[in-house]
Short mmCIF file of N, CA and C in Angstrom, two decimals:
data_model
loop_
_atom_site.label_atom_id
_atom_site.label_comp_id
_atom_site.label_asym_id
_atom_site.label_seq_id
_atom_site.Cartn_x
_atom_site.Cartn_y
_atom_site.Cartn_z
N UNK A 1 0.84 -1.19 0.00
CA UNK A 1 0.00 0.00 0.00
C UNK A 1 0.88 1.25 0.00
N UNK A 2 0.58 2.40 -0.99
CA UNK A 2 1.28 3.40 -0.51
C UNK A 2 0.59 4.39 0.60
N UNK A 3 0.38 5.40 0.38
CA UNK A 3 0.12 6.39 1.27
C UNK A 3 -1.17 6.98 1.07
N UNK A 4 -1.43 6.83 -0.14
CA UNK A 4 -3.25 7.21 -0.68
C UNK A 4 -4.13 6.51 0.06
N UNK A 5 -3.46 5.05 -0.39
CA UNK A 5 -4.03 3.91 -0.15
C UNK A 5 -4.50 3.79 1.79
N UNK A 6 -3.55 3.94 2.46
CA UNK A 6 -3.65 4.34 3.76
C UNK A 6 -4.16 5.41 4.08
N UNK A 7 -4.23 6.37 3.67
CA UNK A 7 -5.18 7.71 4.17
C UNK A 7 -6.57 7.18 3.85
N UNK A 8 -7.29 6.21 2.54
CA UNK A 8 -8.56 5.65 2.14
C UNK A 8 -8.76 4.96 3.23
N UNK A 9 -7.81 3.66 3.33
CA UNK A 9 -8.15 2.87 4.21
C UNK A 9 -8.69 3.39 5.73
N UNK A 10 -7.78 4.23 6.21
CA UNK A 10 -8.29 4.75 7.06
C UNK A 10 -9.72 5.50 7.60
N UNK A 11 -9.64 6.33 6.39
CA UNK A 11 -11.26 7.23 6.32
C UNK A 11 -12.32 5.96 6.26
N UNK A 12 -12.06 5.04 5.53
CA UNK A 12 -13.09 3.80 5.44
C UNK A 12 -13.43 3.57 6.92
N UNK A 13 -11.51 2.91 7.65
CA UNK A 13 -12.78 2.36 8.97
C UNK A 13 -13.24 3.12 9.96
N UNK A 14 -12.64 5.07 10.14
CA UNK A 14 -13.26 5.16 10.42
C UNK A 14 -14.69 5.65 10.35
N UNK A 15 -15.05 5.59 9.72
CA UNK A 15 -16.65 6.12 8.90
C UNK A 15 -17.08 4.84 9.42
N UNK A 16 -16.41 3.54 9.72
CA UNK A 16 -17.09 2.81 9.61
C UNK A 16 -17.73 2.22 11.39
N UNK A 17 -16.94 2.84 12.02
CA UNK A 17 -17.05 2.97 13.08
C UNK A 17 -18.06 4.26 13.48
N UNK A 18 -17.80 5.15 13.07
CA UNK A 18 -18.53 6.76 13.21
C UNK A 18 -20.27 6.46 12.74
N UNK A 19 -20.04 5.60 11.65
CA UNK A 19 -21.71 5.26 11.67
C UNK A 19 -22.46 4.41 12.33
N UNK A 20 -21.62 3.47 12.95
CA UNK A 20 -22.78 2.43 13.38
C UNK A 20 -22.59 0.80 13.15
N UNK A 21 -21.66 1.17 11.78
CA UNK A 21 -21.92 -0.54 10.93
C UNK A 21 -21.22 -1.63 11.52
N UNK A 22 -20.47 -1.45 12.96
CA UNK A 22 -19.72 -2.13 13.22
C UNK A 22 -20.22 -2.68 14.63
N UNK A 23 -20.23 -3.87 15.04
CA UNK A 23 -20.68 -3.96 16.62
C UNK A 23 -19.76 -3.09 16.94
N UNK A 24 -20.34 -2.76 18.96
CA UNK A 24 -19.76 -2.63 19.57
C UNK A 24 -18.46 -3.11 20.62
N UNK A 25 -18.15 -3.93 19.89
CA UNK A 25 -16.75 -4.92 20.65
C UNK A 25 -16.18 -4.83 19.70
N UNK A 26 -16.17 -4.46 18.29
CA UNK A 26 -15.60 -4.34 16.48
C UNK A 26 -14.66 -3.01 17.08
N UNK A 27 -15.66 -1.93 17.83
CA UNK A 27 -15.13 -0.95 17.55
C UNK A 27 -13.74 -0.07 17.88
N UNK A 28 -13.54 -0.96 18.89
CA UNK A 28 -11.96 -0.44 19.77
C UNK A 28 -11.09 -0.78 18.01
N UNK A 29 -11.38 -2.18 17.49
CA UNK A 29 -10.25 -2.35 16.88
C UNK A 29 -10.15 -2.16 15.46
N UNK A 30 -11.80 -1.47 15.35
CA UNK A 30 -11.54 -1.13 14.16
C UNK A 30 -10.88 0.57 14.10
N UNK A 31 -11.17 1.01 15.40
CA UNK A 31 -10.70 2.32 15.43
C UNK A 31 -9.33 2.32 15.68
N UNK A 32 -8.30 1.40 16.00
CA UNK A 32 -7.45 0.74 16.22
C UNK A 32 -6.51 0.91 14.42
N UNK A 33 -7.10 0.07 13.94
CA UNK A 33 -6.79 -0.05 12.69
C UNK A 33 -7.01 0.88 12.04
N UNK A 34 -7.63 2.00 11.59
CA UNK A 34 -8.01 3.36 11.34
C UNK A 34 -6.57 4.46 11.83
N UNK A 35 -6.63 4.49 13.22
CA UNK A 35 -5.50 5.14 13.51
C UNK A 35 -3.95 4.30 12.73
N UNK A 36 -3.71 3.13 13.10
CA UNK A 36 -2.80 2.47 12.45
C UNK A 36 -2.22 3.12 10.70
N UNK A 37 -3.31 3.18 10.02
CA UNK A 37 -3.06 3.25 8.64
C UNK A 37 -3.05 4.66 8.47
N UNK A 38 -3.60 5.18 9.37
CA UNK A 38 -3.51 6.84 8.98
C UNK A 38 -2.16 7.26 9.66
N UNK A 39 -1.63 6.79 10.58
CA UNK A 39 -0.13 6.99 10.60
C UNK A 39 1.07 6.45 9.94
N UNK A 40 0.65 5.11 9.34
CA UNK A 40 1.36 5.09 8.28
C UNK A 40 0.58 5.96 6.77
N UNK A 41 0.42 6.49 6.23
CA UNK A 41 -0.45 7.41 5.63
C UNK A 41 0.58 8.35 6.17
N UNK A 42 0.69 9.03 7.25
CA UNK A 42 1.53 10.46 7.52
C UNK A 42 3.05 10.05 7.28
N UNK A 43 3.81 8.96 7.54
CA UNK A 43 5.23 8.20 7.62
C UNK A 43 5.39 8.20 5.75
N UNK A 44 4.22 8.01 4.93
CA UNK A 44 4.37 7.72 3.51
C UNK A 44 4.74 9.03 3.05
N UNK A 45 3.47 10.02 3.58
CA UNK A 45 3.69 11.54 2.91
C UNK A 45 4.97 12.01 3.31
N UNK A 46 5.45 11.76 4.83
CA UNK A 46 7.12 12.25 4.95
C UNK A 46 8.38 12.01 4.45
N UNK A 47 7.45 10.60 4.31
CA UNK A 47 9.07 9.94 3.25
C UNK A 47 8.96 10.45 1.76
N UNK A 48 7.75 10.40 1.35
CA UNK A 48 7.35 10.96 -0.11
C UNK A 48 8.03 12.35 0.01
N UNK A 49 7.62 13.65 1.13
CA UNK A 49 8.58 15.01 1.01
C UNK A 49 9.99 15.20 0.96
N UNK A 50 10.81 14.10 2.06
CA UNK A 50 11.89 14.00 2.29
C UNK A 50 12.25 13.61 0.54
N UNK A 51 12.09 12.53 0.07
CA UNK A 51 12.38 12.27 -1.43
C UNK A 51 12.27 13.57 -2.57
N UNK A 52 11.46 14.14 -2.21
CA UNK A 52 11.05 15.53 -3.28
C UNK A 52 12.34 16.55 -3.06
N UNK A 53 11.99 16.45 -1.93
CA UNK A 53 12.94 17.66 -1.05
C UNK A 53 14.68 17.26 -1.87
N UNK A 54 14.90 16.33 -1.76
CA UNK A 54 16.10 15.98 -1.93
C UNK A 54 16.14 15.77 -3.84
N UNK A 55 15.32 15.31 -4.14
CA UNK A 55 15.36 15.23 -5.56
C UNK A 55 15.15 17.04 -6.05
N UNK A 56 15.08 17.72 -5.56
CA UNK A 56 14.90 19.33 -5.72
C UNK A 56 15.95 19.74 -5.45
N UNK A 57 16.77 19.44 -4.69
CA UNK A 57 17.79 20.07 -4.15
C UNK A 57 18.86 19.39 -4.88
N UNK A 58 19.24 18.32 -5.63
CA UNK A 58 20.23 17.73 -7.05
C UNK A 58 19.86 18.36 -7.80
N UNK A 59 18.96 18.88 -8.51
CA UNK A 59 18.04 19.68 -9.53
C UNK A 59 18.67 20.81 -9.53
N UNK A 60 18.98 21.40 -8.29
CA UNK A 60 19.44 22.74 -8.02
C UNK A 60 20.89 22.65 -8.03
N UNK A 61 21.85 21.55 -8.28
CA UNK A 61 22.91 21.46 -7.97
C UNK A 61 23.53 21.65 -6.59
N UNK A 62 22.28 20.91 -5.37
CA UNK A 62 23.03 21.24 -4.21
C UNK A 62 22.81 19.37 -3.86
N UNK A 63 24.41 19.58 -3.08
CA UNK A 63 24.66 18.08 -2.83
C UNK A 63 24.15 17.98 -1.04
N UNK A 64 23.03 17.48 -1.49
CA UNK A 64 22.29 17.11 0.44
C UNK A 64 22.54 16.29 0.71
N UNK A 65 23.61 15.35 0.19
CA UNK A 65 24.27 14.44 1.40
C UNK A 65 25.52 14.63 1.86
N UNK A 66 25.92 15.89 1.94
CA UNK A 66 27.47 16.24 2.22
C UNK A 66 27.05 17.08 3.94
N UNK A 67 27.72 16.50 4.90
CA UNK A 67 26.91 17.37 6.11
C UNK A 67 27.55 18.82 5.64
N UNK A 68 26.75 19.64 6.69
CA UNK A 68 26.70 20.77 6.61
C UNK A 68 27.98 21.64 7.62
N UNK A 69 28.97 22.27 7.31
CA UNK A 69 29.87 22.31 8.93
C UNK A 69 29.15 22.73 9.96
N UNK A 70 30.02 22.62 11.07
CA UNK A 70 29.27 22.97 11.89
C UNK A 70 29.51 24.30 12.62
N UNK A 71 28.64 25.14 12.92
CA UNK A 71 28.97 26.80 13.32
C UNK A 71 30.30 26.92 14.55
N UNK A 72 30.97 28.10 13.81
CA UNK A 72 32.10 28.42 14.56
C UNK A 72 31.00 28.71 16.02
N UNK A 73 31.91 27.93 17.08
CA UNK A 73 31.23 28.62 18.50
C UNK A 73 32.12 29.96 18.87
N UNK A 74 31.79 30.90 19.37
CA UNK A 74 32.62 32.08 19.72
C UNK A 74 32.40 32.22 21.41
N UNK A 75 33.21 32.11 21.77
CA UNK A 75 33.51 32.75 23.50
C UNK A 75 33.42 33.91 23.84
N UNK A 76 32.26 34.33 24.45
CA UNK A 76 32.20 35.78 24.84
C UNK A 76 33.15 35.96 26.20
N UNK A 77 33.53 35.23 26.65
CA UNK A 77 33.82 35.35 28.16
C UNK A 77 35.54 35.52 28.05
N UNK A 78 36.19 35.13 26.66
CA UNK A 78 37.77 34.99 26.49
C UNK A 78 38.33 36.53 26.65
N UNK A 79 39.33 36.42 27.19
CA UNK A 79 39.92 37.88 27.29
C UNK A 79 40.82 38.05 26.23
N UNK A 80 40.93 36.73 25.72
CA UNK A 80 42.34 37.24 24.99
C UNK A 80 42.09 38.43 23.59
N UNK A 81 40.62 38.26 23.55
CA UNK A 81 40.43 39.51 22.15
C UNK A 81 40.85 41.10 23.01
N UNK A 82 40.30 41.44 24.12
CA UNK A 82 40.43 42.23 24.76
C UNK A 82 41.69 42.97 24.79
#
């Protein structure tokens, strides 16, 4: 399933719970399963941005897997500039 597919699935059970169609002992786990797929559903769309994001940024000629340095720290407290 990708991520469509899990955001559907989800809205399905829960509608399906929200109306009625399900006993009441169904419903912990169908609401269960509802939440389940709609968080994978959010894990799909992040991985889907993270991929964009990065396929945009080769596009642009910037290399996003090279770390980034890391910021000079500066000492306010050193005397020796003084």
């Amino acid at each position: 399933m990708n991520g469509i597919d899990h955001f559907k699935r989800a809205e399905e059970l829960a509608e399906r719970v929200a109306s009625g169609r399900v006993s009441e002992y169904d419903q912990a786990t169908y609401a269960a399963l509802a939440q389940t797929h709609a968080t994978l559903a959010l894990a799909a769309a992040t991985a889907d941005a993270t991929s964009f994001k990065r396929a945009l940024a080769k596009a642009n000629g910037v290399d996003v897997d090279q770390p980034k340095p890391a910021p000079k720290l500066v000492n306010l407290l050193d005397d020796e500039d003084a």
